[in-house]
Amino acid sequence: MKIAIGADHAGYELKGIITKFIEEIGYEVIDMGTGTSCSVDYPDYAEAVAKAVSEGIYERGILICGTGIGMSIVANKFKNVRAALCNDLFTAKMSRLHNDANILCMGARVIGTGLAKEIVKTWLTTNFEGDRHLKRLEKLNLIERKVID
Ligand code: RB5
């Protein structure tokens, strides 16, 4: 599984730590910036990652800003993207089991490094349950077609 990762200045440091961690647990990760801690605009990095996931270039994405809120708002504007803001383990797990989330957003100013790693590991290793949740995703896709097309 190839994972695209992006962050603004607030998430830059955590992005480096998470990138290394993802490689250590055996996944390929593509860093889409930002490349320094200088102030940047989160929509630029959310767009890069969400577009790549939307187009199927990468299966999953991870976005980090101060709270994770800005990243999730932008990412969910892209077709086929189900971005989940998860700053705890329970929502990270549920976002995969019930929502088949393909982008994980986290807030570097909300959570510590240890929890962020656990969230990422849980999110990457939990499979979508399918079943009754499939028809809900189908409804979501219908809404997306009505709104975007
Ligand atoms: C940047 O100061 C901050 O607004 C951004 O990282 C993010 O938290 C936005 O949602």
PDB file of C-alpha atoms and ligand atoms in Angstrom:
ATOM      1  CA  MET A   1       0.000   0.000   0.000  1.00  0.00           C
ATOM      2  CA  LYS A   2       1.383   3.408  -1.023  1.00  0.00           C
ATOM      3  CA  ILE A   3       0.601   6.290   1.289  1.00  0.00           C
ATOM      4  CA  ALA A   4       0.870   9.982   0.400  1.00  0.00           C
ATOM      5  CA  ILE A   5       1.603  12.326   3.298  1.00  0.00           C
ATOM      6  CA  GLY A   6       1.314  16.095   3.523  1.00  0.00           C
ATOM      7  CA  ALA A   7       1.413  18.798   6.182  1.00  0.00           C
ATOM      8  CA  ASP A   8       1.550  22.536   6.677  1.00  0.00           C
ATOM      9  CA  HIS A   9       4.116  24.265   8.920  1.00  0.00           C
ATOM     10  CA  ALA A  10       2.189  23.255  12.063  1.00  0.00           C
ATOM     11  CA  GLY A  11       2.346  19.594  11.066  1.00  0.00           C
ATOM     12  CA  TYR A  12       5.793  19.628   9.483  1.00  0.00           C
ATOM     13  CA  GLU A  13       7.715  18.169  12.418  1.00  0.00           C
ATOM     14  CA  LEU A  14       5.154  15.455  13.138  1.00  0.00           C
ATOM     15  CA  LYS A  15       5.076  14.600   9.420  1.00  0.00           C
ATOM     16  CA  GLY A  16       8.780  13.745   9.553  1.00  0.00           C
ATOM     17  CA  ILE A  17       8.286  11.490  12.577  1.00  0.00           C
ATOM     18  CA  ILE A  18       5.241   9.770  11.073  1.00  0.00           C
ATOM     19  CA  THR A  19       6.932   9.297   7.681  1.00  0.00           C
ATOM     20  CA  LYS A  20       9.829   7.458   9.342  1.00  0.00           C
ATOM     21  CA  PHE A  21       7.406   5.426  11.469  1.00  0.00           C
ATOM     22  CA  ILE A  22       5.322   4.364   8.452  1.00  0.00           C
ATOM     23  CA  GLU A  23       8.460   3.122   6.688  1.00  0.00           C
ATOM     24  CA  GLU A  24       9.521   1.240   9.812  1.00  0.00           C
ATOM     25  CA  ILE A  25       6.225  -0.640   9.942  1.00  0.00           C
ATOM     26  CA  GLY A  26       6.618  -1.651   6.319  1.00  0.00           C
ATOM     27  CA  TYR A  27       4.679   0.724   4.072  1.00  0.00           C
ATOM     28  CA  GLU A  28       5.813   2.944   1.237  1.00  0.00           C
ATOM     29  CA  VAL A  29       5.265   6.637   1.914  1.00  0.00           C
ATOM     30  CA  ILE A  30       5.442   9.559  -0.508  1.00  0.00           C
ATOM     31  CA  ASP A  31       6.103  12.968   1.070  1.00  0.00           C
ATOM     32  CA  MET A  32       4.193  15.721  -0.740  1.00  0.00           C
ATOM     33  CA  GLY A  33       5.442  18.592   1.446  1.00  0.00           C
ATOM     34  CA  THR A  34       5.761  21.010   3.027  1.00  0.00           C
ATOM     35  CA  GLY A  35       9.514  20.705   3.222  1.00  0.00           C
ATOM     36  CA  THR A  36      10.318  23.282   5.918  1.00  0.00           C
ATOM     37  CA  SER A  37       8.736  24.783   9.030  1.00  0.00           C
ATOM     38  CA  CYS A  38       8.121  28.131   7.234  1.00  0.00           C
ATOM     39  CA  SER A  39       4.507  29.307   7.275  1.00  0.00           C
ATOM     40  CA  VAL A  40       2.433  27.923   4.387  1.00  0.00           C
ATOM     41  CA  ASP A  41      -1.267  27.465   3.574  1.00  0.00           C
ATOM     42  CA  TYR A  42      -2.789  24.089   4.470  1.00  0.00           C
ATOM     43  CA  PRO A  43      -5.155  23.975   1.429  1.00  0.00           C
ATOM     44  CA  ASP A  44      -2.148  23.621  -0.915  1.00  0.00           C
ATOM     45  CA  TYR A  45      -0.938  20.434   0.763  1.00  0.00           C
ATOM     46  CA  ALA A  46      -4.403  19.019   1.368  1.00  0.00           C
ATOM     47  CA  GLU A  47      -5.117  19.520  -2.341  1.00  0.00           C
ATOM     48  CA  ALA A  48      -1.939  17.707  -3.434  1.00  0.00           C
ATOM     49  CA  VAL A  49      -2.617  14.633  -1.297  1.00  0.00           C
ATOM     50  CA  ALA A  50      -6.406  14.542  -1.779  1.00  0.00           C
ATOM     51  CA  LYS A  51      -6.106  14.891  -5.574  1.00  0.00           C
ATOM     52  CA  ALA A  52      -3.652  11.978  -5.706  1.00  0.00           C
ATOM     53  CA  VAL A  53      -5.960   9.784  -3.592  1.00  0.00           C
ATOM     54  CA  SER A  54      -9.020  10.958  -5.533  1.00  0.00           C
ATOM     55  CA  GLU A  55      -7.391   9.914  -8.815  1.00  0.00           C
ATOM     56  CA  GLY A  56      -6.260   6.560  -7.404  1.00  0.00           C
ATOM     57  CA  ILE A  57      -2.537   7.353  -7.691  1.00  0.00           C
ATOM     58  CA  TYR A  58      -2.160   6.460  -4.018  1.00  0.00           C
ATOM     59  CA  GLU A  59      -4.535   4.259  -2.036  1.00  0.00           C
ATOM     60  CA  ARG A  60      -4.299   6.240   1.191  1.00  0.00           C
ATOM     61  CA  GLY A  61      -3.287   9.673   2.413  1.00  0.00           C
ATOM     62  CA  ILE A  62      -2.298  11.257   5.707  1.00  0.00           C
ATOM     63  CA  LEU A  63      -2.637  15.000   6.321  1.00  0.00           C
ATOM     64  CA  ILE A  64      -1.374  16.908   9.345  1.00  0.00           C
ATOM     65  CA  CYS A  65      -1.972  20.527  10.299  1.00  0.00           C
ATOM     66  CA  GLY A  66      -2.393  22.267  13.671  1.00  0.00           C
ATOM     67  CA  THR A  67      -5.781  20.765  14.452  1.00  0.00           C
ATOM     68  CA  GLY A  68      -6.426  18.508  11.438  1.00  0.00           C
ATOM     69  CA  ILE A  69      -9.617  20.492  10.780  1.00  0.00           C
ATOM     70  CA  GLY A  70      -8.444  22.564   7.809  1.00  0.00           C
ATOM     71  CA  MET A  71      -6.921  19.515   6.134  1.00  0.00           C
ATOM     72  CA  SER A  72     -10.114  17.470   6.519  1.00  0.00           C
ATOM     73  CA  ILE A  73     -12.340  20.277   5.208  1.00  0.00           C
ATOM     74  CA  VAL A  74     -10.245  20.607   2.048  1.00  0.00           C
ATOM     75  CA  ALA A  75      -9.699  16.884   1.466  1.00  0.00           C
ATOM     76  CA  ASN A  76     -13.428  16.085   1.634  1.00  0.00           C
ATOM     77  CA  LYS A  77     -14.079  18.380  -1.336  1.00  0.00           C
ATOM     78  CA  PHE A  78     -12.442  15.806  -3.617  1.00  0.00           C
ATOM     79  CA  LYS A  79     -14.370  13.030  -5.314  1.00  0.00           C
ATOM     80  CA  ASN A  80     -13.794   9.513  -3.913  1.00  0.00           C
ATOM     81  CA  VAL A  81     -12.155  10.975  -0.817  1.00  0.00           C
ATOM     82  CA  ARG A  82     -13.367  10.028   2.631  1.00  0.00           C
ATOM     83  CA  ALA A  83     -11.160  12.026   4.958  1.00  0.00           C
ATOM     84  CA  ALA A  84     -11.485  11.455   8.702  1.00  0.00           C
ATOM     85  CA  LEU A  85     -10.172  13.731  11.412  1.00  0.00           C
ATOM     86  CA  CYS A  86      -8.934  11.368  14.105  1.00  0.00           C
ATOM     87  CA  ASN A  87      -7.135  12.636  17.149  1.00  0.00           C
ATOM     88  CA  ASP A  88      -7.884   9.489  19.178  1.00  0.00           C
ATOM     89  CA  LEU A  89      -7.617   5.727  18.700  1.00  0.00           C
ATOM     90  CA  PHE A  90     -11.338   4.951  18.738  1.00  0.00           C
ATOM     91  CA  THR A  91     -12.242   7.263  15.861  1.00  0.00           C
ATOM     92  CA  ALA A  92      -9.159   6.096  13.925  1.00  0.00           C
ATOM     93  CA  LYS A  93     -10.391   2.509  14.169  1.00  0.00           C
ATOM     94  CA  MET A  94     -14.031   3.340  13.458  1.00  0.00           C
ATOM     95  CA  SER A  95     -13.127   5.522  10.466  1.00  0.00           C
ATOM     96  CA  ARG A  96     -11.739   2.393   8.813  1.00  0.00           C
ATOM     97  CA  LEU A  97     -14.300  -0.169  10.047  1.00  0.00           C
ATOM     98  CA  HIS A  98     -17.434   1.834   9.244  1.00  0.00           C
ATOM     99  CA  ASN A  99     -16.404   4.634   6.861  1.00  0.00           C
ATOM    100  CA  ASP A 100     -13.579   3.084   4.833  1.00  0.00           C
ATOM    101  CA  ALA A 101     -11.738   6.393   5.285  1.00  0.00           C
ATOM    102  CA  ASN A 102      -8.933   6.772   2.764  1.00  0.00           C
ATOM    103  CA  ILE A 103      -7.385   9.913   4.225  1.00  0.00           C
ATOM    104  CA  LEU A 104      -6.413  10.316   7.878  1.00  0.00           C
ATOM    105  CA  CYS A 105      -6.152  13.869   9.242  1.00  0.00           C
ATOM    106  CA  MET A 106      -4.467  14.643  12.539  1.00  0.00           C
ATOM    107  CA  GLY A 107      -3.727  17.745  14.577  1.00  0.00           C
ATOM    108  CA  ALA A 108      -0.097  18.173  15.591  1.00  0.00           C
ATOM    109  CA  ARG A 109      -1.135  20.801  18.157  1.00  0.00           C
ATOM    110  CA  VAL A 110      -3.725  18.452  19.647  1.00  0.00           C
ATOM    111  CA  ILE A 111      -1.940  15.121  20.096  1.00  0.00           C
ATOM    112  CA  GLY A 112       1.544  13.950  21.065  1.00  0.00           C
ATOM    113  CA  THR A 113       3.953  11.910  18.980  1.00  0.00           C
ATOM    114  CA  GLY A 114       3.270   8.586  20.711  1.00  0.00           C
ATOM    115  CA  LEU A 115      -0.485   8.801  20.227  1.00  0.00           C
ATOM    116  CA  ALA A 116      -0.061   9.957  16.614  1.00  0.00           C
ATOM    117  CA  LYS A 117       2.001   6.826  15.855  1.00  0.00           C
ATOM    118  CA  GLU A 118      -0.608   4.556  17.459  1.00  0.00           C
ATOM    119  CA  ILE A 119      -3.398   6.292  15.519  1.00  0.00           C
ATOM    120  CA  VAL A 120      -1.516   5.807  12.243  1.00  0.00           C
ATOM    121  CA  LYS A 121      -0.766   2.138  12.972  1.00  0.00           C
ATOM    122  CA  THR A 122      -4.391   1.418  13.914  1.00  0.00           C
ATOM    123  CA  TRP A 123      -5.690   3.293  10.867  1.00  0.00           C
ATOM    124  CA  LEU A 124      -3.363   1.478   8.451  1.00  0.00           C
ATOM    125  CA  THR A 125      -4.028  -2.004   9.833  1.00  0.00           C
ATOM    126  CA  THR A 126      -7.823  -1.881  10.283  1.00  0.00           C
ATOM    127  CA  ASN A 127      -9.948  -3.160   7.402  1.00  0.00           C
ATOM    128  CA  PHE A 128     -13.349  -1.867   6.287  1.00  0.00           C
ATOM    129  CA  GLU A 129     -16.157  -4.081   7.643  1.00  0.00           C
ATOM    130  CA  GLY A 130     -18.286  -3.774   4.510  1.00  0.00           C
ATOM    131  CA  ASP A 131     -21.673  -5.391   5.057  1.00  0.00           C
ATOM    132  CA  ARG A 132     -24.333  -2.835   6.163  1.00  0.00           C
ATOM    133  CA  HIS A 133     -21.811  -0.016   5.824  1.00  0.00           C
ATOM    134  CA  LEU A 134     -21.447  -0.627   2.095  1.00  0.00           C
ATOM    135  CA  LYS A 135     -24.924   0.661   1.268  1.00  0.00           C
ATOM    136  CA  ARG A 136     -24.176   3.800   3.287  1.00  0.00           C
ATOM    137  CA  LEU A 137     -21.049   4.419   1.249  1.00  0.00           C
ATOM    138  CA  GLU A 138     -23.124   3.878  -1.897  1.00  0.00           C
ATOM    139  CA  LYS A 139     -25.526   6.599  -0.691  1.00  0.00           C
ATOM    140  CA  LEU A 140     -22.555   8.823   0.009  1.00  0.00           C
ATOM    141  CA  ASN A 141     -21.331   8.250  -3.566  1.00  0.00           C
ATOM    142  CA  LEU A 142     -24.776   9.162  -4.916  1.00  0.00           C
ATOM    143  CA  ILE A 143     -24.744  12.427  -2.973  1.00  0.00           C
ATOM    144  CA  GLU A 144     -21.229  13.139  -4.218  1.00  0.00           C
ATOM    145  CA  ARG A 145     -22.366  12.679  -7.835  1.00  0.00           C
ATOM    146  CA  LYS A 146     -25.394  14.948  -7.281  1.00  0.00           C
ATOM    147  CA  VAL A 147     -23.313  17.689  -5.653  1.00  0.00           C
ATOM    148  CA  ILE A 148     -20.111  17.636  -7.711  1.00  0.00           C
ATOM    149  CA  ASP A 149     -21.158  16.574 -11.247  1.00  0.00           C
TER     150      ASP A 149
HETATM  151  C1  RB5 B   1      -2.059  27.174  11.084  1.00  0.00           C
HETATM  152  O1  RB5 B   1      -1.794  28.167  12.019  1.00  0.00           O
HETATM  153  C2  RB5 B   1      -3.370  26.437  11.432  1.00  0.00           C
HETATM  154  O2  RB5 B   1      -4.439  27.290  11.244  1.00  0.00           O
HETATM  155  C3  RB5 B   1      -3.493  25.182  10.615  1.00  0.00           C
HETATM  156  O3  RB5 B   1      -2.388  24.368  10.842  1.00  0.00           O
HETATM  157  C4  RB5 B   1      -4.705  24.306  10.893  1.00  0.00           C
HETATM  158  O4  RB5 B   1      -4.847  24.041  12.251  1.00  0.00           O
HETATM  159  C5  RB5 B   1      -5.961  24.685  10.244  1.00  0.00           C
HETATM  160  O5  RB5 B   1      -6.995  24.019  10.351  1.00  0.00           O
END
